[in-house]
Coordinates of C-alpha atoms in Angstrom, one line a residue:
Chain A
M113 CA 0.0 0.0 0.0
S114 CA 1.5 3.4 -1.0
A115 CA 2.0 6.2 1.5
E116 CA -0.4 8.3 -0.5
H117 CA -3.0 5.6 -0.4
E118 CA -2.5 5.0 3.3
A119 CA -3.1 8.7 3.9
A120 CA -6.3 8.5 1.9
T121 CA -7.4 5.5 3.8
E122 CA -6.7 7.2 7.1
Q123 CA -8.6 10.3 5.9
R124 CA -11.5 8.0 4.9
H125 CA -11.5 6.5 8.4
A126 CA -11.5 9.9 10.0
D127 CA -14.4 11.0 7.7
S128 CA -16.3 7.9 8.5
A129 CA -15.9 8.5 12.2
D130 CA -17.0 12.1 11.7
A131 CA -20.0 10.8 9.7
E132 CA -20.8 8.4 12.5
A133 CA -21.2 11.4 14.8
G134 CA -23.4 13.6 12.5
E135 CA -24.6 12.0 9.3
P136 CA -27.1 9.2 9.2
P137 CA -25.8 5.8 8.1
K138 CA -25.5 5.4 4.3
L139 CA -27.2 2.1 4.5
Q140 CA -28.9 0.5 7.5
A141 CA -30.6 -2.8 8.1
E142 CA -33.0 -2.9 11.1
N143 CA -34.1 -6.4 12.3
L144 CA -33.9 -7.8 8.8
T145 CA -35.2 -11.3 8.5
K146 CA -35.7 -13.5 5.4
Q147 CA -37.5 -16.8 5.5
F148 CA -37.8 -19.2 2.6
G149 CA -40.6 -21.5 3.6
R150 CA -39.5 -22.8 7.0
I151 CA -35.9 -22.0 6.5
V152 CA -34.7 -18.8 8.1
A153 CA -31.8 -17.6 5.9
V154 CA -31.3 -14.3 7.7
D155 CA -32.4 -13.9 11.2
D156 CA -33.0 -10.4 12.8
V157 CA -29.9 -8.7 11.4
S158 CA -29.3 -5.1 12.3
L159 CA -26.3 -3.2 11.0
E160 CA -25.2 0.3 10.0
I161 CA -22.9 1.0 7.1
R162 CA -21.3 4.4 7.3
P163 CA -20.8 6.8 4.4
A164 CA -17.7 6.1 2.3
E165 CA -16.6 3.1 4.3
V166 CA -15.7 -0.3 3.0
F167 CA -17.8 -2.7 4.9
A168 CA -17.3 -6.4 4.5
L169 CA -19.8 -9.2 5.2
V170 CA -18.1 -12.5 5.7
G171 CA -19.5 -15.9 6.6
D172 CA -19.3 -19.6 5.7
N173 CA -21.4 -21.1 3.0
G174 CA -25.1 -20.9 4.1
A175 CA -24.4 -18.2 6.6
G176 CA -26.9 -15.9 4.9
K177 CA -24.5 -13.3 3.4
S178 CA -25.9 -13.7 -0.1
T179 CA -29.5 -13.4 1.1
L180 CA -28.7 -10.3 3.2
M181 CA -26.9 -8.8 0.1
N182 CA -29.9 -9.7 -2.1
M183 CA -32.2 -7.8 0.3
L184 CA -30.0 -4.8 0.3
S185 CA -29.8 -4.9 -3.5
G186 CA -33.6 -5.4 -4.0
V187 CA -33.4 -9.0 -5.3
H188 CA -35.3 -10.3 -2.3
E189 CA -37.9 -8.5 -0.2
P190 CA -37.3 -8.9 3.6
T191 CA -39.8 -11.1 5.4
K192 CA -39.5 -8.7 8.4
G193 CA -37.5 -5.6 9.2
Q194 CA -36.6 -2.4 7.4
I195 CA -33.9 -1.0 5.3
Y196 CA -32.8 2.6 5.5
K197 CA -30.9 4.6 3.0
D198 CA -29.4 7.9 4.2
G199 CA -31.7 7.7 7.2
Q200 CA -34.8 7.3 5.1
P201 CA -36.8 4.0 5.1
V202 CA -36.8 2.3 1.7
N203 CA -38.6 -0.7 0.3
F204 CA -37.1 -2.5 -2.6
S205 CA -39.2 -5.0 -4.6
N206 CA -36.7 -5.3 -7.4
P207 CA -33.1 -4.3 -8.2
A208 CA -34.4 -1.3 -10.1
D209 CA -35.8 0.1 -6.9
A210 CA -32.4 -0.2 -5.2
R211 CA -30.8 1.4 -8.2
A212 CA -33.1 4.4 -8.1
T213 CA -31.8 5.1 -4.6
G214 CA -28.2 4.9 -5.7
I215 CA -27.4 1.3 -4.8
E216 CA -25.7 -0.8 -7.5
T217 CA -24.7 -4.4 -7.2
V218 CA -22.0 -6.3 -9.0
Y219 CA -22.9 -10.0 -8.9
Q220 CA -20.4 -12.8 -8.7
D221 CA -21.1 -13.9 -12.2
L222 CA -20.6 -10.3 -13.4
A223 CA -23.4 -10.4 -15.9
L224 CA -21.2 -9.6 -18.9
M225 CA -21.9 -10.1 -22.5
D226 CA -18.7 -11.7 -23.9
D227 CA -19.2 -10.9 -27.5
L228 CA -19.7 -7.2 -26.9
D229 CA -17.1 -4.6 -26.2
I230 CA -16.3 -3.0 -22.9
A231 CA -18.2 0.2 -23.7
T232 CA -21.3 -1.6 -24.8
N233 CA -21.2 -3.8 -21.7
I234 CA -20.9 -0.7 -19.5
F235 CA -23.9 1.0 -21.1
M236 CA -26.1 -1.9 -22.0
G237 CA -29.7 -0.8 -21.2
Q238 CA -28.7 2.8 -20.5
F239 CA -27.0 4.1 -23.6
P240 CA -26.5 7.8 -24.0
R241 CA -28.9 8.9 -26.7
N242 CA -29.6 11.9 -28.9
G243 CA -32.5 12.9 -31.1
V244 CA -35.9 14.3 -30.7
G245 CA -39.0 12.8 -29.1
P246 CA -39.4 9.1 -29.8
L247 CA -36.7 9.3 -32.4
R248 CA -33.8 8.9 -30.0
F249 CA -30.8 6.9 -31.1
I250 CA -27.7 5.6 -29.3
D251 CA -24.9 8.2 -29.4
W252 CA -21.9 6.0 -29.9
D253 CA -19.4 8.8 -29.7
E254 CA -20.7 9.7 -26.2
T255 CA -21.0 6.1 -25.2
Y256 CA -17.3 5.4 -26.0
E257 CA -16.2 8.8 -24.5
R258 CA -18.1 8.2 -21.2
A259 CA -17.0 4.6 -21.0
E260 CA -13.4 5.7 -21.4
Q261 CA -13.9 8.3 -18.8
I262 CA -15.3 5.8 -16.3
M263 CA -12.4 3.4 -16.9
M264 CA -9.7 6.0 -16.9
E265 CA -10.8 8.6 -14.3
Q266 CA -12.8 6.5 -11.9
L267 CA -11.1 3.2 -12.2
G268 CA -7.7 4.5 -13.3
R269 CA -7.2 2.0 -16.1
D270 CA -6.0 2.9 -19.5
V271 CA -8.2 0.7 -21.6
D272 CA -9.3 0.1 -25.2
I273 CA -13.0 0.3 -24.6
K274 CA -13.6 -1.4 -27.9
T275 CA -12.0 -4.6 -26.6
E276 CA -14.5 -7.5 -26.5
V277 CA -15.0 -8.7 -23.0
E278 CA -14.4 -12.3 -24.0
F279 CA -10.7 -11.5 -24.2
L280 CA -10.2 -9.9 -20.8
S281 CA -8.7 -11.6 -17.8
G282 CA -10.8 -12.2 -14.6
G283 CA -9.6 -9.0 -12.9
Q284 CA -10.3 -6.9 -16.0
R285 CA -13.8 -8.4 -16.3
Q286 CA -14.4 -7.5 -12.7
L287 CA -13.4 -3.9 -13.5
V288 CA -15.8 -3.7 -16.4
A289 CA -18.6 -4.9 -14.2
I290 CA -17.7 -2.3 -11.6
G291 CA -17.5 0.2 -14.5
R292 CA -21.1 -0.6 -15.4
A293 CA -22.2 0.0 -11.8
L294 CA -20.4 3.4 -11.9
A295 CA -22.3 4.4 -15.1
F296 CA -25.4 4.6 -12.9
D297 CA -23.6 7.1 -10.6
P298 CA -24.2 5.2 -7.4
D299 CA -23.2 6.2 -3.9
V300 CA -23.3 2.5 -2.7
I301 CA -21.8 -0.4 -4.6
I302 CA -22.3 -3.9 -3.3
L303 CA -19.7 -6.4 -4.6
D304 CA -20.5 -10.1 -4.4
E305 CA -17.3 -12.1 -4.0
P306 CA -15.2 -9.6 -6.0
T307 CA -11.9 -11.5 -5.7
S308 CA -13.1 -15.1 -5.8
A309 CA -11.3 -17.3 -8.4
L310 CA -8.9 -14.5 -9.3
S311 CA -5.1 -14.7 -9.6
V312 CA -2.9 -12.9 -7.2
D313 CA -2.3 -10.0 -9.6
A314 CA -6.0 -9.8 -10.5
T315 CA -7.0 -9.7 -6.9
R316 CA -4.5 -6.8 -6.3
L317 CA -6.0 -5.0 -9.3
V318 CA -9.5 -5.3 -7.9
Q319 CA -8.4 -4.4 -4.4
D320 CA -6.7 -1.2 -5.7
T321 CA -9.9 -0.4 -7.5
I322 CA -12.1 -0.8 -4.5
E323 CA -9.8 1.4 -2.4
K324 CA -9.9 4.0 -5.2
L325 CA -13.7 4.0 -5.2
A326 CA -13.9 4.3 -1.4
D327 CA -11.4 7.2 -1.6
Q328 CA -13.9 8.9 -4.0
G329 CA -16.5 8.7 -1.3
I330 CA -18.5 5.7 -2.6
T331 CA -19.7 3.4 0.1
I332 CA -18.6 -0.2 -0.7
V333 CA -20.2 -3.3 0.7
I334 CA -18.1 -6.5 0.0
V335 CA -19.7 -9.9 0.4
S336 CA -17.0 -12.4 0.6
H337 CA -15.5 -15.5 2.1
N338 CA -12.0 -14.5 1.3
I339 CA -11.0 -13.2 4.8
E340 CA -7.5 -12.5 3.8
S341 CA -8.5 -10.1 1.1
V342 CA -11.2 -8.5 3.3
L343 CA -8.7 -7.9 6.2
K344 CA -6.6 -5.8 3.8
L345 CA -9.6 -3.9 2.3
A346 CA -12.3 -3.3 4.8
D347 CA -12.8 -0.6 7.4
R348 CA -15.2 -3.0 9.3
I349 CA -16.0 -6.6 9.0
G350 CA -19.4 -8.1 9.9
V351 CA -19.4 -11.8 10.5
L352 CA -22.5 -13.8 9.8
F353 CA -23.1 -17.3 11.2
R354 CA -26.3 -19.3 10.5
G355 CA -28.2 -16.2 9.5
S356 CA -27.3 -14.0 12.4
L357 CA -24.8 -11.2 12.6
V358 CA -22.5 -12.5 15.4
N359 CA -19.9 -9.7 15.5
I360 CA -18.5 -6.6 13.8
K361 CA -14.8 -6.2 13.9
Q362 CA -12.2 -3.7 12.7
P363 CA -9.3 -5.2 10.9
E364 CA -6.8 -3.7 13.4
E365 CA -8.5 -5.6 16.3
T366 CA -8.8 -9.0 14.7
D367 CA -6.9 -11.6 12.7
L368 CA -7.5 -14.4 10.3
E369 CA -7.7 -17.0 13.0
E370 CA -10.3 -15.1 15.0
L371 CA -12.5 -14.4 12.0
N372 CA -12.3 -18.0 10.9
E373 CA -13.5 -19.1 14.3
L374 CA -16.3 -16.6 14.3
M375 CA -17.3 -17.8 10.8
T376 CA -17.3 -21.5 11.7
T377 CA -18.6 -21.4 15.3
G378 CA -20.3 -18.1 15.7
T379 CA -18.4 -17.4 18.9
L380 CA -14.9 -16.8 20.3
E381 CA -15.0 -19.6 22.8
S382 CA -11.4 -20.9 22.3
K383 CA -10.0 -17.5 22.8
S384 CA -11.9 -16.9 26.0
M385 CA -10.8 -20.3 27.3
D386 CA -7.2 -19.5 26.5
E387 CA -7.6 -16.3 28.4
Chain B
M238 CA -9.4 -3.7 -34.2
A239 CA -7.6 -0.9 -32.4
T240 CA -4.2 -1.3 -30.7
E241 CA -3.9 -0.7 -27.0
Q242 CA -1.1 -0.1 -24.6
G243 CA -3.0 -0.2 -21.3
V244 CA -3.5 -2.8 -18.6
V245 CA -6.9 -3.8 -20.1
G246 CA -6.1 -4.1 -23.7
R247 CA -4.5 -6.1 -26.5
V248 CA -1.5 -5.5 -28.5
F249 CA -1.9 -6.6 -32.1
G250 CA 0.5 -6.4 -34.8
D251 CA -0.6 -4.8 -38.1
R252 CA -0.8 -8.2 -39.6
D253 CA -3.2 -9.4 -37.0
D254 CA -5.3 -6.3 -37.3
V255 CA -5.6 -6.9 -41.1
M256 CA -6.5 -10.5 -40.5
L257 CA -9.2 -9.7 -38.0
T258 CA -10.7 -7.1 -40.2
L259 CA -10.6 -9.6 -43.1
L260 CA -12.2 -12.3 -40.9
D261 CA -15.0 -10.0 -39.7
N262 CA -15.7 -9.0 -43.3
M263 CA -15.0 -12.3 -44.8
I264 CA -18.1 -12.2 -47.1
W265 CA -16.7 -9.5 -49.4
P266 CA -13.5 -11.2 -50.6
I267 CA -15.5 -14.5 -50.9
L268 CA -18.2 -12.7 -52.9
A269 CA -15.5 -11.1 -55.2
V270 CA -14.0 -14.5 -55.9
V271 CA -17.4 -16.1 -56.6
L272 CA -18.4 -13.2 -58.9
L273 CA -15.1 -13.5 -60.8
G274 CA -15.5 -17.3 -61.1
V275 CA -19.1 -17.0 -62.3
L276 CA -18.0 -14.3 -64.7
V277 CA -15.4 -16.5 -66.2
F278 CA -17.3 -19.9 -66.2
V279 CA -20.9 -18.9 -66.6
P280 CA -20.8 -15.3 -68.0
Q281 CA -24.4 -15.5 -69.2
T282 CA -25.5 -15.3 -65.6
F283 CA -24.9 -11.6 -65.7
R284 CA -27.1 -10.8 -68.7
S285 CA -29.4 -9.1 -66.3
V286 CA -28.1 -7.9 -62.9
Q287 CA -31.6 -6.6 -62.2
L288 CA -33.0 -10.1 -62.6
I289 CA -30.5 -11.5 -60.1
L290 CA -31.3 -8.8 -57.5
W291 CA -35.0 -9.3 -58.1
G292 CA -34.7 -13.0 -57.6
A293 CA -32.8 -12.3 -54.4
V294 CA -35.6 -10.3 -52.8
P295 CA -37.6 -13.2 -51.2
I296 CA -34.4 -15.0 -50.0
G297 CA -33.0 -11.6 -48.9
L298 CA -36.0 -11.1 -46.6
L299 CA -35.7 -14.6 -45.2
V300 CA -32.0 -14.1 -44.6
L301 CA -32.9 -10.9 -42.7
A302 CA -35.4 -12.9 -40.6
E303 CA -33.0 -15.6 -39.9
S304 CA -30.2 -13.2 -39.1
L305 CA -32.3 -11.5 -36.5
C306 CA -33.0 -14.8 -34.9
L307 CA -29.4 -16.0 -35.1
L308 CA -28.0 -12.7 -33.6
S309 CA -30.3 -13.2 -30.6
G310 CA -28.9 -16.7 -30.1
H311 CA -32.0 -18.3 -31.5
F312 CA -33.0 -19.6 -34.9
D313 CA -36.1 -20.1 -36.9
L314 CA -36.5 -23.2 -39.1
S315 CA -40.1 -22.2 -39.9
I316 CA -39.4 -19.0 -41.9
G317 CA -39.8 -20.8 -45.3
S318 CA -43.0 -22.4 -44.3
I319 CA -44.4 -19.2 -42.8
A320 CA -43.7 -17.5 -46.2
G321 CA -45.4 -20.3 -48.0
F322 CA -48.4 -20.7 -45.7
S323 CA -49.1 -17.0 -45.3
A324 CA -48.9 -16.6 -49.1
M325 CA -51.1 -19.6 -49.8
F326 CA -53.7 -18.6 -47.2
T327 CA -53.9 -15.1 -48.5
G328 CA -53.9 -16.4 -52.1
M329 CA -56.9 -18.7 -51.3
I330 CA -58.8 -15.6 -50.0
L331 CA -58.0 -13.4 -53.0
G332 CA -57.7 -16.0 -55.8
T333 CA -60.4 -16.8 -58.4
C334 CA -59.2 -20.3 -59.2
P335 CA -62.0 -23.0 -58.9
S336 CA -60.8 -24.3 -55.6
C337 CA -60.0 -20.9 -54.1
W338 CA -62.2 -19.4 -51.4
A339 CA -62.4 -16.0 -53.3
L340 CA -63.6 -14.1 -50.2
T341 CA -62.5 -10.7 -51.5
T342 CA -60.7 -9.1 -54.4
S343 CA -59.2 -6.2 -52.4
P344 CA -55.4 -6.2 -52.5
W345 CA -55.3 -4.2 -49.3
V346 CA -57.1 -6.9 -47.4
G347 CA -54.6 -9.2 -48.9
F348 CA -51.6 -7.2 -47.6
A349 CA -53.2 -7.0 -44.2
V350 CA -54.0 -10.7 -44.1
I351 CA -50.6 -11.9 -45.2
L352 CA -48.8 -9.7 -42.7
L353 CA -51.3 -10.7 -39.9
V354 CA -50.8 -14.4 -40.6
G355 CA -47.0 -14.1 -40.6
S356 CA -47.0 -12.0 -37.5
L357 CA -49.3 -14.4 -35.6
I358 CA -47.3 -17.5 -36.5
G359 CA -44.1 -15.6 -35.4
L360 CA -45.8 -14.5 -32.2
A361 CA -46.9 -18.1 -31.5
N362 CA -43.3 -19.2 -32.1
G363 CA -42.0 -16.5 -29.7
V364 CA -44.6 -17.3 -27.0
M365 CA -43.9 -21.0 -27.1
I366 CA -40.2 -20.5 -26.8
A367 CA -40.1 -17.6 -24.3
K368 CA -43.1 -18.3 -22.1
V369 CA -43.6 -22.1 -22.4
G370 CA -39.9 -22.7 -22.6
L371 CA -39.8 -24.9 -25.7
N372 CA -36.5 -25.5 -27.4
P373 CA -36.3 -23.1 -30.5
F374 CA -35.1 -26.0 -32.7
L375 CA -38.0 -28.2 -31.8
Q376 CA -40.6 -25.5 -31.8
T377 CA -39.7 -24.1 -35.2
L378 CA -39.2 -27.5 -36.6
A379 CA -42.7 -28.4 -35.5
F380 CA -44.1 -25.2 -37.1
L381 CA -42.1 -25.9 -40.3
I382 CA -43.9 -29.3 -40.6
I383 CA -47.3 -28.1 -39.5
F384 CA -47.5 -25.1 -41.8
E385 CA -46.0 -26.8 -44.8
G386 CA -48.6 -29.6 -44.2
A387 CA -51.3 -27.0 -43.8
K388 CA -50.4 -25.3 -47.0
T389 CA -50.5 -28.6 -48.9
A390 CA -53.8 -29.5 -47.2
M391 CA -55.3 -26.1 -48.4
Q392 CA -54.2 -26.3 -52.0
T393 CA -52.1 -28.5 -54.3
Q394 CA -52.6 -26.5 -57.5
P395 CA -51.2 -23.0 -58.3
V396 CA -53.5 -20.3 -57.0
T397 CA -54.3 -17.9 -59.8
G398 CA -56.5 -14.8 -60.4
L399 CA -54.9 -12.7 -57.8
P400 CA -55.5 -8.9 -57.8
S401 CA -52.9 -7.2 -59.9
L402 CA -51.9 -4.6 -57.3
Y403 CA -51.3 -7.6 -54.9
T404 CA -48.9 -9.3 -57.3
Q405 CA -47.3 -6.0 -58.5
V406 CA -45.6 -5.4 -55.2
G407 CA -43.3 -8.4 -55.7
G408 CA -43.7 -8.3 -59.5
T409 CA -42.2 -4.9 -60.0
P410 CA -38.4 -5.5 -60.0
R411 CA -37.3 -2.0 -58.9
F412 CA -39.9 -1.7 -56.2
A413 CA -39.2 -5.2 -54.8
I414 CA -35.4 -4.6 -54.8
G415 CA -35.9 -1.2 -53.2
L416 CA -38.1 -2.7 -50.5
M417 CA -35.5 -5.4 -49.7
L418 CA -32.8 -2.8 -49.5
V419 CA -34.9 -0.6 -47.3
A420 CA -35.7 -3.6 -45.0
F421 CA -31.9 -4.2 -44.7
L422 CA -31.2 -0.6 -44.1
I423 CA -33.8 -0.2 -41.4
T424 CA -32.9 -3.5 -39.7
G425 CA -29.2 -2.5 -39.8
L426 CA -29.9 0.9 -38.3
V427 CA -32.2 -0.5 -35.6
L428 CA -29.6 -3.0 -34.6
R429 CA -26.9 -0.5 -34.4
Y430 CA -28.6 2.6 -33.0
T431 CA -31.4 1.5 -30.8
S432 CA -31.5 -0.1 -27.3
F433 CA -33.7 -2.8 -28.8
G434 CA -31.0 -3.7 -31.4
Q435 CA -28.2 -3.8 -28.8
A436 CA -30.5 -5.9 -26.6
V437 CA -30.7 -8.4 -29.4
Y438 CA -26.9 -8.7 -29.4
A439 CA -26.9 -8.9 -25.6
L440 CA -29.4 -11.7 -25.7
G441 CA -27.4 -13.6 -28.3
S442 CA -24.2 -13.2 -26.3
S443 CA -25.7 -14.3 -22.9
E444 CA -29.4 -14.6 -22.1
H445 CA -28.6 -14.9 -18.4
S446 CA -26.5 -11.7 -18.4
A447 CA -29.0 -9.8 -20.5
R448 CA -31.6 -10.7 -17.9
E449 CA -29.4 -9.6 -15.1
V450 CA -28.7 -6.2 -16.7
G451 CA -32.5 -5.6 -16.8
I452 CA -33.4 -6.6 -20.3
D453 CA -36.9 -8.2 -20.5
T454 CA -35.6 -11.3 -22.4
E455 CA -39.0 -13.0 -22.7
R456 CA -40.6 -10.0 -24.3
L457 CA -37.5 -9.5 -26.6
I458 CA -37.7 -13.1 -27.8
I459 CA -41.4 -12.8 -28.6
V460 CA -40.7 -9.6 -30.5
I461 CA -37.8 -11.1 -32.5
Y462 CA -39.9 -14.1 -33.6
T463 CA -42.8 -11.9 -34.5
V464 CA -40.6 -9.7 -36.6
S465 CA -39.2 -12.8 -38.2
G466 CA -42.7 -14.0 -39.0
V467 CA -43.6 -10.6 -40.6
L468 CA -40.4 -10.6 -42.7
S469 CA -41.1 -14.2 -43.8
A470 CA -44.7 -13.1 -44.8
I471 CA -43.3 -10.3 -46.8
A472 CA -41.0 -12.8 -48.4
G473 CA -44.1 -14.8 -49.3
L474 CA -45.7 -11.8 -50.8
M475 CA -42.6 -11.2 -52.9
L476 CA -42.4 -14.8 -54.0
T477 CA -46.1 -14.5 -55.1
G478 CA -45.3 -11.4 -57.1
F479 CA -42.2 -12.9 -58.7
V480 CA -44.2 -15.7 -60.4
G481 CA -47.6 -14.0 -60.5
V482 CA -49.4 -16.9 -58.8
V483 CA -49.0 -18.9 -55.6
P484 CA -47.3 -22.1 -56.6
P485 CA -48.0 -25.2 -54.4
L486 CA -44.4 -25.6 -53.4
I487 CA -44.0 -21.9 -52.4
G488 CA -41.4 -21.4 -49.7
E489 CA -40.2 -25.0 -49.4
G490 CA -36.5 -25.5 -48.8
L491 CA -35.8 -21.8 -48.6
V492 CA -34.8 -22.0 -44.9
F493 CA -31.6 -23.7 -45.8
Q494 CA -30.6 -21.0 -48.3
A495 CA -31.5 -18.4 -45.7
F496 CA -29.2 -20.1 -43.2
A497 CA -26.4 -20.3 -45.7
G498 CA -26.8 -16.7 -46.6
A499 CA -26.8 -15.5 -43.0
V500 CA -23.8 -17.7 -42.0
I501 CA -21.7 -16.8 -45.1
G502 CA -22.6 -13.2 -44.3
G503 CA -20.8 -13.6 -41.0
I504 CA -23.8 -13.9 -38.7
S505 CA -22.8 -16.1 -35.8
L506 CA -24.6 -19.4 -35.4
F507 CA -24.3 -18.9 -31.6
G508 CA -25.6 -15.4 -31.4
G509 CA -24.2 -12.0 -30.4
R510 CA -22.0 -11.4 -33.4
G511 CA -22.5 -10.3 -37.0
K512 CA -23.4 -7.4 -39.2
I513 CA -26.5 -6.9 -41.4
T514 CA -24.3 -5.6 -44.2
G515 CA -22.6 -8.9 -44.2
A516 CA -25.9 -10.7 -44.4
L517 CA -26.7 -8.6 -47.4
G518 CA -23.5 -9.8 -49.0
G519 CA -24.5 -13.4 -48.2
V520 CA -27.8 -12.8 -50.0
I521 CA -26.1 -11.6 -53.1
L522 CA -23.7 -14.5 -53.0
I523 CA -26.4 -17.1 -52.6
Q524 CA -28.5 -15.6 -55.5
V525 CA -25.5 -15.3 -57.8
V526 CA -24.7 -19.0 -57.2
Q527 CA -28.4 -19.8 -57.8
S528 CA -28.4 -17.9 -61.1
A529 CA -25.2 -19.4 -62.2
L530 CA -26.5 -22.9 -61.5
N531 CA -29.7 -22.1 -63.4
N532 CA -27.7 -20.7 -66.3
S533 CA -25.0 -23.5 -66.4
Q534 CA -25.2 -26.1 -69.1
A535 CA -23.2 -28.5 -67.0
I536 CA -25.6 -28.7 -64.1
G537 CA -29.2 -30.0 -64.5
A538 CA -32.2 -28.7 -62.6
T539 CA -32.3 -31.9 -60.6
Q540 CA -28.8 -31.3 -59.2
I541 CA -29.5 -27.8 -57.9
Q542 CA -30.8 -28.9 -54.5
M543 CA -27.7 -31.0 -53.9
I544 CA -25.5 -28.0 -54.8
N545 CA -27.5 -25.9 -52.4
G546 CA -26.6 -28.4 -49.6
I547 CA -23.0 -28.2 -50.5
V548 CA -23.1 -24.4 -50.4
L549 CA -24.6 -24.6 -46.9
L550 CA -21.8 -27.1 -45.8
V551 CA -19.2 -24.8 -47.2
A552 CA -20.8 -21.8 -45.3
I553 CA -20.6 -23.7 -42.1
L554 CA -17.0 -24.8 -42.7
L555 CA -16.0 -21.2 -43.5
Y556 CA -17.8 -20.0 -40.3
S557 CA -16.1 -22.7 -38.2
T558 CA -12.6 -21.8 -39.6
Q559 CA -13.3 -18.1 -39.2
T560 CA -14.2 -18.6 -35.5
K561 CA -11.1 -20.7 -34.8
L562 CA -8.8 -18.2 -36.5
R563 CA -10.4 -15.3 -34.8
A564 CA -10.1 -16.8 -31.4
R565 CA -6.4 -17.8 -32.0
I566 CA -5.4 -14.3 -33.1
L567 CA -7.2 -12.6 -30.3
A568 CA -5.9 -15.1 -27.7
S569 CA -2.3 -14.6 -28.9
G570 CA -2.8 -10.8 -28.8
A571 CA -4.4 -10.7 -25.3
V572 CA -2.4 -9.1 -22.5

């Protein structure tokens, strides 16, 4: 991590702490519960995500992190509980509702169209257009210009936006998916397993990008089971176990072993026994 | 293909750039070679260029319909039978032959009926595939058989006595050629410059991803098959005009030529890739080959169908080679 970036991260933490004092949470879950038939996937989870922080949700398979993410991104409606955005109660019945409030989600499968180029992928469904009345057509010049802007200025990557996505590496594909989220000008981006199945270099590329976005004031929610990566990136880490939020830790006050124990047992019994 | 020096980018040599451009526009050099070959070996083919283009109109519209389906990752085996059935059904309503229904002599009713029949069959294809979840191959194969059978059940003799305005649409070479070119132009512009067009490419590239980015894929599939049905019906109208009657075998076997035209024109068999200009090149090539076969002393009328099959095989081989070469070049140039 560069000195410049460390300073930016510290500043972000300070801003986040200030925000905690004054501003409402950027995103808040209050007693969120989701049941599928008789199975309780998420059980009475309450948490607050501060403006411009990188918040990670970790948990083992079946811990409920994807279900919680899906409620925050509008894929699932909660069975019980309330979501707040910037202090205001919001109800999402589909991802478009969440998008309308500034929440974008990058799913694990990235939802990219391999045969199409980067710019077309970024603006699919929301192309810049020009024309009059119903006769409005895609403005390709602006599409390419804006796609380049997003990739260059916001993601800091010098790219050929006419490259077909099929020929990008895993990390590069992740960036394009994030670029598409940015095209909607969000203030919260939820990333589902952003570094899973990526090489070391690609993981670093994605981590740098996430830090860059957070430095720009965008609130990032990472859903992951890659604790190592999360420890490097997150300002706070929420641990889910069997549908419940069992702990929220700051990276400075925890380690890989402790988080692993929380994820697999839901408690820190061995630690307290040692003590 | 542009060159790039960034992290996300590819570095291609000039040779690779030329090769990729050539592969993406493969139809034009192939067309040039075929034209040259026909000019040398069957020069009488080009006695009337207008006749070649006029003859290309029905197949052109069917190639357009098939291209739209292929680009969306689907395909439609029933286009030829939709053309034939809609033309025969409308002919039965308008015709004055002894076994015709002769319900009206208004050409305008005829235009409305043929378009309505084509669109309804296309709509049914779309609904069965998008909503009921049937496999496009099986669904459109079933409709191919059903509507070819229904056409034969309706009439086994040429339908004559059609209103002159009705047959003039396809029977006036300049108008028919103009209509085909306008159809290609509009389809090309729609695919390039509208969200609908780009959604077609997105659907063809990955239906799952298209759905995740908010495209109503079910509705899109229904619209695509409906448009395919309408284009096929117009092809039926053009076929009727070309011969002045509705022949009993109208539309039969044309689906294979339409496939060949689209694939030679660079439309991907797996969706998401291809240009309408290329498909137009494919139409011209198919029609020139047909005209050359018809004009050749060496090839009899009974052998033409076999040659058509060979042309289709060559088209698929070319497509397969093109795909492999393209992937190899791009993979070697990827950073």
